Coordinates of C-alpha atoms in Angstrom, one line a residue:
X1 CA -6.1 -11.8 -1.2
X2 CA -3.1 -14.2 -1.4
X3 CA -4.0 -15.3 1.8
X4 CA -7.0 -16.4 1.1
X5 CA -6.1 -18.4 -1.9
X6 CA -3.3 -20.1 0.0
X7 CA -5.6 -21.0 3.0
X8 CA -8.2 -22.5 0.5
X9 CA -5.8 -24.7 -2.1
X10 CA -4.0 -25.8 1.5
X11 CA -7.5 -27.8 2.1
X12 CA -8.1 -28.6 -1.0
X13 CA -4.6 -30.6 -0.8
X14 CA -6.0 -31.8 2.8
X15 CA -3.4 -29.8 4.9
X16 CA -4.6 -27.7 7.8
X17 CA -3.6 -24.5 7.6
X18 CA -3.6 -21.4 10.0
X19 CA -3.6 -18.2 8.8
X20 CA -2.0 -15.1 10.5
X21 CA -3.4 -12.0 10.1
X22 CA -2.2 -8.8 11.9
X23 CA -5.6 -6.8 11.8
X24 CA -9.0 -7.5 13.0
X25 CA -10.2 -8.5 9.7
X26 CA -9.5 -9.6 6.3
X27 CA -8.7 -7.1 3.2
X28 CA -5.3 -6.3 4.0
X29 CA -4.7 -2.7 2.4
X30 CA -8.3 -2.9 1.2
X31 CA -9.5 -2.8 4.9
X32 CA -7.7 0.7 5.4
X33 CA -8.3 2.9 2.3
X34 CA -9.2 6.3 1.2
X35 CA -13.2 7.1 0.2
X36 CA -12.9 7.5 -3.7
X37 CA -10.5 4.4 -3.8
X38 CA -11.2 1.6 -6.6
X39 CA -9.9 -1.1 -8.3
X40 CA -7.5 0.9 -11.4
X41 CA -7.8 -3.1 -13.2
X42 CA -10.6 -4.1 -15.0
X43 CA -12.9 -6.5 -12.3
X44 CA -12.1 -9.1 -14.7
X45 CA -8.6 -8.8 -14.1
X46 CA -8.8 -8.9 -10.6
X47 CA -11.3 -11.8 -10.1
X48 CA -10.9 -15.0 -8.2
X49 CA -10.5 -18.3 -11.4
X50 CA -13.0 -20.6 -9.2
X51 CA -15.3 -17.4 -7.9
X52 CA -17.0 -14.7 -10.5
X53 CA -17.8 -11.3 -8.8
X54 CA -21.6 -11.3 -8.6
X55 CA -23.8 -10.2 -10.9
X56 CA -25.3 -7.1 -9.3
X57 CA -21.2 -5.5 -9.3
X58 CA -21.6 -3.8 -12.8
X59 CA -19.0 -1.4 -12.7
X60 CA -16.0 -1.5 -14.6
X61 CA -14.0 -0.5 -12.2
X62 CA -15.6 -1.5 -8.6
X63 CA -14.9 1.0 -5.3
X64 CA -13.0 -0.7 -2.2
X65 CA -16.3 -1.2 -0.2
X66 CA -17.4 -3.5 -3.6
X67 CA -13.8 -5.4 -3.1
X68 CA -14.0 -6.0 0.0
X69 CA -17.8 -7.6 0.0
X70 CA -16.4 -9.7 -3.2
X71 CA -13.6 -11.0 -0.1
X72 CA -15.8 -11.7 2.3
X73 CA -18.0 -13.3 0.1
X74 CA -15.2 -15.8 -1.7
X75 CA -14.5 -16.5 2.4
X76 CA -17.9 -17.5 3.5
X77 CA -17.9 -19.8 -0.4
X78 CA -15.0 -22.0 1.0
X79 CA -15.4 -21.4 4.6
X80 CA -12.0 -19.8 4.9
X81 CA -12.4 -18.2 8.2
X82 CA -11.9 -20.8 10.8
X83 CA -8.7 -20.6 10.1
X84 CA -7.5 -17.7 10.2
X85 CA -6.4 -16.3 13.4
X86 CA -7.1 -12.5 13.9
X87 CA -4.7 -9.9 15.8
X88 CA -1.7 -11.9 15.5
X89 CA 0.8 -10.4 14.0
X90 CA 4.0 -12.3 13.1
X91 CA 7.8 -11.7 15.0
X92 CA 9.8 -14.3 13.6
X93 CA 10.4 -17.7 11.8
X94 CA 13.2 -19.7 12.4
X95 CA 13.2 -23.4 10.5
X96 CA 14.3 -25.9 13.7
X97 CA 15.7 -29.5 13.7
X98 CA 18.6 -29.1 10.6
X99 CA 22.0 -27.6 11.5
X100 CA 22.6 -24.4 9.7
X101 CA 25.3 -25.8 7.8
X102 CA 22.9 -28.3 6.5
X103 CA 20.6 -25.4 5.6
X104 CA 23.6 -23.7 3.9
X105 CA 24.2 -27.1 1.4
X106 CA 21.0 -27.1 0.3
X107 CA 20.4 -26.3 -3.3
X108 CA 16.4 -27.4 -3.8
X109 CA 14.2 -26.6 -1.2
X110 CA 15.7 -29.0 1.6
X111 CA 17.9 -30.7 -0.4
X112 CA 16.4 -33.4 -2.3
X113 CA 13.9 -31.3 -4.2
X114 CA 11.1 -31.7 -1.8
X115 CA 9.3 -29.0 -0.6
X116 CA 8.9 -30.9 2.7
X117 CA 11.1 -32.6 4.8
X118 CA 10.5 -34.8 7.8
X119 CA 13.9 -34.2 9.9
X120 CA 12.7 -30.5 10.3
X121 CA 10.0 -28.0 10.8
X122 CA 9.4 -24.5 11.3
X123 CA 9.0 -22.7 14.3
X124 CA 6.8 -19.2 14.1
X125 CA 6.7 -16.6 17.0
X126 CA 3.5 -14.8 17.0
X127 CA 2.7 -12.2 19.4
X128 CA -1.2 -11.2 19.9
X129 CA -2.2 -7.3 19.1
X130 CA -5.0 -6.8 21.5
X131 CA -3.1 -8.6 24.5
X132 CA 0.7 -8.2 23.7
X133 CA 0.8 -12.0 24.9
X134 CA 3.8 -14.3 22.7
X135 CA 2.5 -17.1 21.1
X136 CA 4.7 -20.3 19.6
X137 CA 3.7 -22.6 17.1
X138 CA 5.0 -25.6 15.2
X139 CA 4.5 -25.8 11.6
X140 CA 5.7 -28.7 8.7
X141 CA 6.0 -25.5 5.7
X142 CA 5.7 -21.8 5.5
X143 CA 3.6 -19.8 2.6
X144 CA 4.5 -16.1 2.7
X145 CA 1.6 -14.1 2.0
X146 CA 2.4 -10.5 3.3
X147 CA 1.2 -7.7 0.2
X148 CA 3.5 -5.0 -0.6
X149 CA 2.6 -2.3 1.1
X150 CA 1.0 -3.6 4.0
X151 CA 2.7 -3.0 7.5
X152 CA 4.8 -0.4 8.5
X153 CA 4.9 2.5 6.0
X154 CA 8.3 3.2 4.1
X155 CA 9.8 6.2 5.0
X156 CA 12.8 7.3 3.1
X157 CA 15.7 8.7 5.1
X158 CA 16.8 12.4 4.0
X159 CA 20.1 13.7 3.9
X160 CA 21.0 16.4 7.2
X161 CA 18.8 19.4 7.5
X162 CA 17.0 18.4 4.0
X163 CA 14.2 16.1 5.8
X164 CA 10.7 17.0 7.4
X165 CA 12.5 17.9 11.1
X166 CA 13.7 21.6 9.2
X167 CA 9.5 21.7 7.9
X168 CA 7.7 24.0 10.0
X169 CA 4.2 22.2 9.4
X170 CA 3.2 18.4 9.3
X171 CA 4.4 15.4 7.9
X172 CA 2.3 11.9 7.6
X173 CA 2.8 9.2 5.5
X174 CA -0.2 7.7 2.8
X175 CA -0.7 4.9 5.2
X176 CA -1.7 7.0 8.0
X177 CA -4.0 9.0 6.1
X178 CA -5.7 5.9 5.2
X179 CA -6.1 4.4 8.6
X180 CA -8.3 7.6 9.3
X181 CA -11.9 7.2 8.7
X182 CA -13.4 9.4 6.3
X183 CA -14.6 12.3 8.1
X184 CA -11.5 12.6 10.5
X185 CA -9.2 12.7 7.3
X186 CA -11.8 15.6 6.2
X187 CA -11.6 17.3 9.1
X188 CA -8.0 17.1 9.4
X189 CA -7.0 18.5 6.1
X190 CA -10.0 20.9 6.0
X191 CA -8.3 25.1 5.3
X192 CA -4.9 23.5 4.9
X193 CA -2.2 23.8 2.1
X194 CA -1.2 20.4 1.5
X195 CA 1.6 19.5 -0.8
X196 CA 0.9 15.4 -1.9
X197 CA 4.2 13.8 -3.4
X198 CA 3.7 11.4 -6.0
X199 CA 1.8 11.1 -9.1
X200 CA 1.1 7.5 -8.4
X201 CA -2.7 6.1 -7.4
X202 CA -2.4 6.6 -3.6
X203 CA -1.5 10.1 -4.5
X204 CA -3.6 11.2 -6.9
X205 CA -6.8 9.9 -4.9
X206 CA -5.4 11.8 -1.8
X207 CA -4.9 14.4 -4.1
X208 CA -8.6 14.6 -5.2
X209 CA -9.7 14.0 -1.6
X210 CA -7.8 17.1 0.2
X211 CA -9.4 19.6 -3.0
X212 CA -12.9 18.4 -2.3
X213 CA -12.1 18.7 1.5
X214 CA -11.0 22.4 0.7
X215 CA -13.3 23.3 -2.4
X216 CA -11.1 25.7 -3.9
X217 CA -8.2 26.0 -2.3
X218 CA -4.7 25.3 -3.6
X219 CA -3.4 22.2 -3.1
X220 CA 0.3 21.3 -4.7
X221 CA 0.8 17.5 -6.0
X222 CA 4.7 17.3 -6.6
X223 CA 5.4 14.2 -9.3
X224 CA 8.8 13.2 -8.5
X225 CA 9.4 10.5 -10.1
X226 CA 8.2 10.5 -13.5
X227 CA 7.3 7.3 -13.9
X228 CA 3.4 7.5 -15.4
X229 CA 2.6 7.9 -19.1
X230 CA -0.2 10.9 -19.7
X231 CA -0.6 13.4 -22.3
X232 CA -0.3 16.6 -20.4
X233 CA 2.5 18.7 -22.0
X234 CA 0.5 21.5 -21.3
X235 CA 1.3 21.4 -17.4
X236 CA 5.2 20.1 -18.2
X237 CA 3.8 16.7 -16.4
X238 CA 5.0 14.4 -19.5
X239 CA 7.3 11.8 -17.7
X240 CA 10.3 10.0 -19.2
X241 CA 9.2 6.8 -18.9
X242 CA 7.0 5.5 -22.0
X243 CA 3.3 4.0 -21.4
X244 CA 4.1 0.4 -22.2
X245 CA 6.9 0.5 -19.5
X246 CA 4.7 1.7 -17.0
X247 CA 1.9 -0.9 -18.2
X248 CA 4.2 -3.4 -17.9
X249 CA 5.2 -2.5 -14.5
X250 CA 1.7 -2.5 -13.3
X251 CA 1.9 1.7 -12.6
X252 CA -0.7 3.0 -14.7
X253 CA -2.9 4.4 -12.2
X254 CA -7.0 5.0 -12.4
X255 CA -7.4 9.0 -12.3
X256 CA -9.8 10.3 -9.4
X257 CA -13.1 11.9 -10.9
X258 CA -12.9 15.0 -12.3
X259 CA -9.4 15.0 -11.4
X260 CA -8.0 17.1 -14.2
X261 CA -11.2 19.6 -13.9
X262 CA -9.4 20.3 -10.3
X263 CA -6.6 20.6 -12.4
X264 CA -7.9 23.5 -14.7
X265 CA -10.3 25.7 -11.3
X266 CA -6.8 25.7 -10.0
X267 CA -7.5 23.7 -6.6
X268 CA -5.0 21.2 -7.5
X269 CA -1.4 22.5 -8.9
X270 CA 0.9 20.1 -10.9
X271 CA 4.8 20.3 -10.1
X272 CA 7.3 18.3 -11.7
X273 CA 10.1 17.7 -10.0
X274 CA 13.1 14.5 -9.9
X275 CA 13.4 15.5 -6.4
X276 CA 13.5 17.7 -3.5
X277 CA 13.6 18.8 0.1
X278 CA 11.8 20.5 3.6
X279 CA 12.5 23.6 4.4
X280 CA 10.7 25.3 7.2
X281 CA 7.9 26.9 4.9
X282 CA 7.7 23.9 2.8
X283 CA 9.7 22.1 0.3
X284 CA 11.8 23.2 -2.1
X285 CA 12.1 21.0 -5.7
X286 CA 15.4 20.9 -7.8
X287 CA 15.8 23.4 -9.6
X288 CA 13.7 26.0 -7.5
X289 CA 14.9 28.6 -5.4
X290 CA 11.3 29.5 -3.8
X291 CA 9.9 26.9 -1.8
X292 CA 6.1 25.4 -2.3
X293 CA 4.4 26.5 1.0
X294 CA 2.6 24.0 2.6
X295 CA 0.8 23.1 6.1
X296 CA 0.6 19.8 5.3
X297 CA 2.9 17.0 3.5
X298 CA 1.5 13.3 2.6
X299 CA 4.3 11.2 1.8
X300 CA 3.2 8.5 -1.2
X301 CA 3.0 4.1 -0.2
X302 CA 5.5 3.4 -3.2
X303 CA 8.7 5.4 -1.8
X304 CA 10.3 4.5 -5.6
X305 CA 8.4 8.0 -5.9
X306 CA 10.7 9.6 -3.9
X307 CA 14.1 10.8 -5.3
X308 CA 16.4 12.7 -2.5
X309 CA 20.2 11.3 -1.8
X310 CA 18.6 9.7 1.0
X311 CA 18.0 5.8 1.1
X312 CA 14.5 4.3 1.7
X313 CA 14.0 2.7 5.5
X314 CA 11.4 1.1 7.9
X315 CA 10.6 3.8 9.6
X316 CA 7.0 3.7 11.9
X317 CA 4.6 6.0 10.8
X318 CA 5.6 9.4 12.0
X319 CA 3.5 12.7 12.1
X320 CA 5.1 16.0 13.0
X321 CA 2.9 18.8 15.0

């Protein structure tokens, strides 16, 4: 999305801009999402200033195939995609023609409060994802568009013997269960226990997913965090953080339908938990001695959902067999 809007107020300002973009298409996480997922804004909310979403999108809340028209569309509009160039993903940037102790002095932008300046330029090395082949280009300014979980999937480290290499089972990340397509994620979850950590939207959605996939069997969500407001004393799930924080944070996620009727047949099972670690059966949360038996683990996008001693890394998506 950002993309977009940067590409089409560069020509309004009469630049030429190029766009890189890593995948085959526009969206960005949109493009590689989970069947039940939708907007948890209002549309209004989440609406382009200079492009309404069309008239036939009544819902509330519209599903990611809805979002992704509403993209394309505001693309064709300002005739966006000429310049983007698809399957290039980004290596580096390095800003060229300045010495580095120049750079260093600056204080505004390149020193005189300008976001341009003529005595330099920026070099970006760009390598193709279909051919491998390096690309270099020569630019006057950079805008950073890259969303916040789009990429490689954060993966937090684990302290010795506490991380998935003790588990027994498998171990994927949210972003790899979302680059499935919908029947192969089905199909790969189908008569498994899976244990989902997180009680953020990625979670819960994957949540709901893996209990439809498995009708009635148990599936374990782990909240480890505590970080989303909802009355639910009865299953110890209140968190510590209050509703306006979370609002104000912008992690007040849209529940899955029916999500809390899985909640009472008993094919999804609330734990609350600050933290925890693998074991070979499963994982084990603090304060536990037993450990939740799982075949499956899905680790959440936001790894501020994850509480071990361990610090968050760039790891690439991993899956244990």
């Amino acid at each position: 999305m950002s993309g977009l809007l940067a590409c089409k107020y560069a020509l309004e300002k009469g630049y030429r801009p190029i766009v890189f973009e890593a995948d085959r298409a526009i969206g960005g996480i949109w493009a590689h999402t989970i069947e039940s997922t939708r907007l948890q804004t209002p549309r209004e909310g989440y609406s382009f200033s200079d492009f309404p979403w069309p008239p036939d999108v009544t819902d509330e809340f519209p599903d990611h195939n809805q979002v992704m028209d509403y993209f394309e569309a505001y693309a064709r509009r300002f005739d966006l995609k000429r310049h983007i160039k698809f399957n290039k993903r980004v290596l580096d940037i390095d800003y060229v023609g300045v010495s580095e102790d120049k750079i260093l002095s600056w204080d505004l932008w390149s020193g005189t409060g300008e976001a341009l300046n003529p005595s330099g330029w920026w070099q970006i090395r760009v390598q193709d994802t279909n051919l491998g082949s390096i690309e270099i280009y020569e630019v006057g300014f950079v805008i950073l568009c890259v969303g916040h979980f789009s990429g490689v999937p954060n993966v937090p480290d684990f302290p010795v013997k506490e991380g998935p290499e003790m588990f027994g089972g498998d171990v994927i990340h949210a972003m790899d269960y979302s680059n499935m397509d919908d029947a192969s994620a089905a199909r790969f979850v189908k008569g498994k226990r899976v244990t989902v950590v997180g009680f953020q939207k990625s979670a819960l959605d994957i949540a709901a997913e893996c209990a439809r996939a498995n009708e009635m069997d148990v599936l374990q969500v782990m909240e480890s965090h505590l970080r989303w407001k909802f009355p639910l004393k009865k299953y110890d799930m209140v968190p510590d953080q209050s509703f306006s924080e979370a609002a104000s944070a912008c992690r007040t996620p849209m529940l899955p339908n029916n999500f809390y009727n899985m909640v009472e047949e008993g094919s999804i099972v609330l734990k609350r938990s600050k933290g925890f670690k693998f074991c070979e059966k499963g994982m084990i949360v603090d304060g536990d001695e037993a450990p939740i038996e799982a075949d499956l683990v899905i680790l959440p996008q936001d790894t501020r959902e994850i509480r071990s001693s361990g610090t968050s890394s760039n790891r690439p998506p991993f899956r244990r067999r």
